[in-house]
Coordinates of C-alpha atoms in Angstrom, one line a residue:
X812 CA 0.0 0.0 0.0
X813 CA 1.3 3.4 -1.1
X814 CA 2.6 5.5 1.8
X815 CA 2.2 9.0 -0.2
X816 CA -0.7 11.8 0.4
X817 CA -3.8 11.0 -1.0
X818 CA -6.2 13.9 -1.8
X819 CA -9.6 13.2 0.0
X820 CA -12.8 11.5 -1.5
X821 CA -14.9 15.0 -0.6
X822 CA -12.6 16.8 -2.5
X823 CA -12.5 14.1 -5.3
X824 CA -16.5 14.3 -5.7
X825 CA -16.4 18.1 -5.8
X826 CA -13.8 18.4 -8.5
X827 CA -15.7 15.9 -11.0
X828 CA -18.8 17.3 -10.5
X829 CA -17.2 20.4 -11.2
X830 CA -15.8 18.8 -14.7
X831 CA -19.5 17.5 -15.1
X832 CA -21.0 21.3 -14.8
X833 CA -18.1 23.1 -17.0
X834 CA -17.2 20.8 -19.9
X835 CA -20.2 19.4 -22.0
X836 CA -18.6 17.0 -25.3
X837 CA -16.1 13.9 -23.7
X838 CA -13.9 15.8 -25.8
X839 CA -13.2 19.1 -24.0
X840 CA -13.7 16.8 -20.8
X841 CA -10.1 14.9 -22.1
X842 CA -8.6 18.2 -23.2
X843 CA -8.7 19.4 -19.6
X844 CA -8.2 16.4 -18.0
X845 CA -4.8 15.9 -20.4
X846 CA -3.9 20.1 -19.6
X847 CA -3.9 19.3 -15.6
X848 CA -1.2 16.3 -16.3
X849 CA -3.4 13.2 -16.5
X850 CA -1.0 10.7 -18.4
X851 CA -1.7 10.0 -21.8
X852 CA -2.5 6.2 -21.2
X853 CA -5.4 7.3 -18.4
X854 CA -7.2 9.2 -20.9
X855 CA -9.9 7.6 -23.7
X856 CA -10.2 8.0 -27.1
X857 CA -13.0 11.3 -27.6
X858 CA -15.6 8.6 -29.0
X859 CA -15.3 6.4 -26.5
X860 CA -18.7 4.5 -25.7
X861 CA -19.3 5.8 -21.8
X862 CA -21.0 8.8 -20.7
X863 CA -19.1 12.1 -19.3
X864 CA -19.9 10.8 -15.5
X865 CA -17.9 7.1 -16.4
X866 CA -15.2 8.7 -18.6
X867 CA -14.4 11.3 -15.2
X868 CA -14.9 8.4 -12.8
X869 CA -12.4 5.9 -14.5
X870 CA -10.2 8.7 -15.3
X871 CA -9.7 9.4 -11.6
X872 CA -9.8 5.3 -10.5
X873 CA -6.6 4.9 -12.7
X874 CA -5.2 8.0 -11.3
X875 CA -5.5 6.7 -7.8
X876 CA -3.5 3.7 -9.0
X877 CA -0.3 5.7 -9.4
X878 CA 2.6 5.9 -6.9
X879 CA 1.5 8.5 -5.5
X880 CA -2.4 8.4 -5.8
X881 CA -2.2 11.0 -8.4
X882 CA -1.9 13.8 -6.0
X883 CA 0.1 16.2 -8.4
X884 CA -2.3 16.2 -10.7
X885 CA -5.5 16.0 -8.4
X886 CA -3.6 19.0 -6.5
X887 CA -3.2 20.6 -10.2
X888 CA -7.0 20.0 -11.1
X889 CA -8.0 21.8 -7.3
X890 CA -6.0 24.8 -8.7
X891 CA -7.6 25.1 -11.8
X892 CA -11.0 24.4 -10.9
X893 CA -11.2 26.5 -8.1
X894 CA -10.4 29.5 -9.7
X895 CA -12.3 28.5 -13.3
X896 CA -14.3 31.7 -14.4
X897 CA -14.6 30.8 -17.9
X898 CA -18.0 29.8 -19.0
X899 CA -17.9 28.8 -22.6
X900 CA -20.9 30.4 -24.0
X901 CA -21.7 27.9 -27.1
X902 CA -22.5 25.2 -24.2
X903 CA -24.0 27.6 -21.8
X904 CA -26.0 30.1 -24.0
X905 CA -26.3 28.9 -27.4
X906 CA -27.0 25.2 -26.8
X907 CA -28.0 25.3 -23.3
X908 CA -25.9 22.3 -22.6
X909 CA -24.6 23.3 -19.7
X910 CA -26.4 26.2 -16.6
X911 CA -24.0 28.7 -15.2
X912 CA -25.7 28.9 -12.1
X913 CA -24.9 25.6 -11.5
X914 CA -21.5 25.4 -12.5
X915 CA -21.0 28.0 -10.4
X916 CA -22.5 26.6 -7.8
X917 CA -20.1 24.0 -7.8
X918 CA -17.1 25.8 -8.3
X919 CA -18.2 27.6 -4.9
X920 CA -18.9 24.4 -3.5
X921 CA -14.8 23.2 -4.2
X922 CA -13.8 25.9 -2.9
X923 CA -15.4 25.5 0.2
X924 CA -14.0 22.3 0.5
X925 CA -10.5 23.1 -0.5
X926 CA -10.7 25.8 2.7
X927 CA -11.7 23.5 5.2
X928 CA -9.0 21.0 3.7
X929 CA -6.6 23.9 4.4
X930 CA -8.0 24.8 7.8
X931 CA -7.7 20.9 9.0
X932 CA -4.2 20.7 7.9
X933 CA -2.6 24.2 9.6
X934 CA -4.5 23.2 12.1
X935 CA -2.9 19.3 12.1
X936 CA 0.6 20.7 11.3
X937 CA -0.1 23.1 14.1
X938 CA -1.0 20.3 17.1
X939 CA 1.8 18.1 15.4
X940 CA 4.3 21.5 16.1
X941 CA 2.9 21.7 19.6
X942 CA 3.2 17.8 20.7
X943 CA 6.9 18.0 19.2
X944 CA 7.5 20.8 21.1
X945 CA 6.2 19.8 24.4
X946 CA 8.6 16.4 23.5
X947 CA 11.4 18.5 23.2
X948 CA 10.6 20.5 26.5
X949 CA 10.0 17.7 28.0
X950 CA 13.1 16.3 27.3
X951 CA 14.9 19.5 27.6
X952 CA 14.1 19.6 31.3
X953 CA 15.1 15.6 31.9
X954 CA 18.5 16.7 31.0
X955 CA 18.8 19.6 32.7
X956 CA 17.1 17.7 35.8
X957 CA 20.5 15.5 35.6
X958 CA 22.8 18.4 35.5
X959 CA 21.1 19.9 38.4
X960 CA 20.9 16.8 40.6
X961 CA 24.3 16.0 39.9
X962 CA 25.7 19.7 41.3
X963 CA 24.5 17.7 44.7
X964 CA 26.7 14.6 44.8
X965 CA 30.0 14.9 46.3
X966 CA 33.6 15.1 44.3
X967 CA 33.2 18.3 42.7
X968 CA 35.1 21.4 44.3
X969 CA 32.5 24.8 44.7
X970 CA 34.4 26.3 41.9
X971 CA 33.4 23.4 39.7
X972 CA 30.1 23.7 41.3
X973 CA 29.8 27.5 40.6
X974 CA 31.2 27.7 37.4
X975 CA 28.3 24.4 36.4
X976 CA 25.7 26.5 37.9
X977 CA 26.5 29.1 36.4
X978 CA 26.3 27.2 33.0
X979 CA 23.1 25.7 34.3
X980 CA 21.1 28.4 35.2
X981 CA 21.8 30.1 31.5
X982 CA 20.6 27.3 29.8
X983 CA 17.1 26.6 31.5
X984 CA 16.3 30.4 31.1
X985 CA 16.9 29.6 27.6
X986 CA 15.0 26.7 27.0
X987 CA 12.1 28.3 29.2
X988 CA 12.4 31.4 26.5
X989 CA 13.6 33.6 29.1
X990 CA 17.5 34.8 27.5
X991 CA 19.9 35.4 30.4
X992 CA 23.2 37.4 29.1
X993 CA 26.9 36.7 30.1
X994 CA 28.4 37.3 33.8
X995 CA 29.9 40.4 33.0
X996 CA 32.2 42.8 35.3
X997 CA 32.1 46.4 36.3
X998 CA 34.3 48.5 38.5
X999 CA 34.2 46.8 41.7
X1000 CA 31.4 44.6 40.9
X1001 CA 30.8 41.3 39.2
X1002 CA 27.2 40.3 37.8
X1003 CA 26.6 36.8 37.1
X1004 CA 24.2 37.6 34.1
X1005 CA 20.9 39.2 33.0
X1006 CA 17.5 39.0 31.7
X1007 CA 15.2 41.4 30.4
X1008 CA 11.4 40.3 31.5
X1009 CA 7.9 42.2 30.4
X1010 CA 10.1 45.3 29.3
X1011 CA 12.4 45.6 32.2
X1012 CA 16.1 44.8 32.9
X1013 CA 17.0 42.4 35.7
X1014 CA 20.8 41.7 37.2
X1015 CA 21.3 38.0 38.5
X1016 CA 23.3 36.7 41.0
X1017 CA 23.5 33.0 41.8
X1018 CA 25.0 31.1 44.7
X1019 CA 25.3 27.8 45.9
X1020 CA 25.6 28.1 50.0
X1021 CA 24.0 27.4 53.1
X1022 CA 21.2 30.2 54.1
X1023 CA 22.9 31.2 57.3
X1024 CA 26.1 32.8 55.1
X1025 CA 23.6 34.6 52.4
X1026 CA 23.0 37.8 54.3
X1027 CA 25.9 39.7 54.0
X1028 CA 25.9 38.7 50.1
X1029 CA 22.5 39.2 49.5
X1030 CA 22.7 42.7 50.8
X1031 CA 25.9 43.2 49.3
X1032 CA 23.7 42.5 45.7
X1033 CA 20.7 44.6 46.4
X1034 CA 23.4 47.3 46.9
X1035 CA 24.3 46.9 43.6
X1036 CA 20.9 47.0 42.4
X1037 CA 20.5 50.2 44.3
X1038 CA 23.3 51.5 41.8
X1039 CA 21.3 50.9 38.5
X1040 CA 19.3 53.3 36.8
X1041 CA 15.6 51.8 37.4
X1042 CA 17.5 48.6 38.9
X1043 CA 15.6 45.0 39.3
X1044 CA 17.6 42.3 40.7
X1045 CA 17.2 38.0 41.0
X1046 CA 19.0 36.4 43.4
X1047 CA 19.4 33.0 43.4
X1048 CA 19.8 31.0 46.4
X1049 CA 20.1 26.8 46.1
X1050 CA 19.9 26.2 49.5
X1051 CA 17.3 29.3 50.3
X1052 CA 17.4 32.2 52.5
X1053 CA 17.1 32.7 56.1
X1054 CA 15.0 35.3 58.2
X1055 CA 18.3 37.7 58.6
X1056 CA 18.6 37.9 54.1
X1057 CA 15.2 38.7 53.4
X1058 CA 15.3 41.8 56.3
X1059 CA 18.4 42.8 54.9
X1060 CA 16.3 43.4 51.0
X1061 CA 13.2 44.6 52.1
X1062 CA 13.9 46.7 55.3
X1063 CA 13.4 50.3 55.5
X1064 CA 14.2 50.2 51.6
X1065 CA 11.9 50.1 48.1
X1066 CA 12.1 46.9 47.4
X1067 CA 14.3 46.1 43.9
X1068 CA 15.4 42.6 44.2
X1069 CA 13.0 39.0 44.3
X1070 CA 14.6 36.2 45.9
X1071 CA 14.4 32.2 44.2
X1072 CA 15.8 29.0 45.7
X1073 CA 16.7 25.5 44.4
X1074 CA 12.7 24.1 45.6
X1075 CA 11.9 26.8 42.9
X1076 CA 14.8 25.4 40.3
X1077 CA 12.7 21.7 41.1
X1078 CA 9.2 23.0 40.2
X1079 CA 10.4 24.3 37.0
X1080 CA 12.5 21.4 35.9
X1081 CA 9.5 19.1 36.8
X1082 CA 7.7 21.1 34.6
X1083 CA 4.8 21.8 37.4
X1084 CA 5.6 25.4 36.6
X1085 CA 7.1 27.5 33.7
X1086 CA 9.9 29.8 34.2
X1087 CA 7.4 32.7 33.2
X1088 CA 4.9 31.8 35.5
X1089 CA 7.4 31.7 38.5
X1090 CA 9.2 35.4 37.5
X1091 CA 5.5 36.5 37.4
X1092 CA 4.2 35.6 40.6
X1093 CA 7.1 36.6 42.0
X1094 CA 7.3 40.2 40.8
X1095 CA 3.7 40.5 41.6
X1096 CA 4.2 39.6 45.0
X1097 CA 7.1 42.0 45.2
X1098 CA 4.7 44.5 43.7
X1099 CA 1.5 44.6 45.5
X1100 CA 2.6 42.9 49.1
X1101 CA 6.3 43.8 49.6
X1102 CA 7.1 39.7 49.8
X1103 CA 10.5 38.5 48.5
X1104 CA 10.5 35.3 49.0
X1105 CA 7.2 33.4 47.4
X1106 CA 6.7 29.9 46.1
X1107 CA 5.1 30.2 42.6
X1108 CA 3.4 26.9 43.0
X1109 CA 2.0 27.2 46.5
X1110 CA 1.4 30.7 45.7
X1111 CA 2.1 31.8 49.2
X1112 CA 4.8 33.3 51.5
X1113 CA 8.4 30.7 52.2
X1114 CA 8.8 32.4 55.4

């Protein structure tokens, strides 16, 4: 059984009674038939014995016999006849063979067809395009998963474990459509990357350390927020923050930096939330009750 396209039968019926309605003797029925790219050895003599409705419907049996069911020329018969606006008036007017109304009834009627061919396809590719690119997520995040997991076993020095976090970090705000520059240096500061979000410009700064040493660091950060013209800032904490960080970014100050930890880092890569989603409710909690430190997923306060 042939594995190539095949043109469907509603499509099939339209066009040849669309042949029927425009083309009165056998003869101008093989002429188009023969322009459209039928093979000479499909097509009848002109005085064949069989009416116009046979001579159409063996014409397009043999064509589904071909390799590949005769979609090129079906395909080339949809072009033509959709867009047929010549009536010839000899069959039509003089001899009344033929009635414009209803060939044009039936052109209207292909056409119709052909549309919601089209519409089910884009529509088909378009699913297809999703599923595909949910597999790819999918597997996008098992691999990243691994790289994160393995930053926990033991034999790797914390410069080995910055540096791969570092690495890490960049590429799952990639793959979750969230582009994260290049750790870049300025006088007396260095910045571990950035990201611009919904219009605005964030610094990041990622560390891999007990919550209990954070403070000082975090609040050495949100001083460098402070510096930027309109300054956001994400700091990223594996191990999380303690009571002492979180006072030492919102206290007394407008608050310019949101907080994540590695629980947050899981419910991404276990796709129970998108990278989006988290950044959002996060800057929404910043933004309308002063809280740093949210889970995305619970949708509440971590401390």
């Amino acid at each position: 059984m042939s594995s190539a396209p095949e043109i469907p039968l509603d499509l099939r019926e339209r066009m040849h009674s669309c042949i029927l309605a425009l083309f009165w003797p056998k003869k101008k029925i093989i002429e188009f038939l023969s322009d459209v790219g039928v093979p000479q050895r499909f097509l009848p003599a002109a005085d064949i014995e069989v009416s116009r409705r046979d001579l159409v419907t063996e014409v397009f049996a043999k064509l589904g016999t071909s390799p590949d069911r005769g979609y090129a020329v079906f395909q080339a018969m949809i072009d033509q006849l959709s867009t047929w606006s010549y009536f010839d008036p000899y069959y039509f007017d003089n001899l009344k063979k033929l009635d414009r109304g209803e060939a044009a009834k039936q052109i209207e009627t292909l056409k119709r067809a052909v549309e919601r061919r089209n519409a089910n396809t884009v529509s088909r590719r378009a699913s297809a395009a999703a599923t595909q690119k949910q597999h790819n997520a999918a597997t996008d995040l098992a691999t990243l998963k691994r790289t994160f997991e393995k930053m926990f076993g033991t034999g790797m020095t914390p410069q080995q474990r910055g540096r791969l976090f570092e690495v890490f970090l960049k590429e799952l705000f990639r793959r979750q459509s969230v582009k994260m520059g290049d750790p870049f240096r300025l006088v007396g500061e260095e910045i571990d990357g950035s990201f611009k979000f919904e219009g605005e410009n964030y610094i990041v700064e990622a560390k891999w350390q007990e919550p209990s040493t954070s403070t000082q660091q975090l609040y050495v950060f949100a001083h460098k927020v402070d510096g930027k013209m309109y300054g956001r800032g994400l700091f990223i904490s594996v191990n999380g923050f303690s009571n002492e960080s979180i006072r030492a970014v919102v206290h007394g100050k407008h608050i310019q930096t949101i907080l994540m930890d590695g629980e947050d880092l899981s419910h991404v890569l276990e796709d129970r939330i998108t990278l989006e989603a988290l950044l959002d409710y996060k800057i929404r909690a910043a933004q309308t009750r002063g809280e740093v430190y949210v889970c995305g997923l619970r949708q509440a306060a971590k401390i």
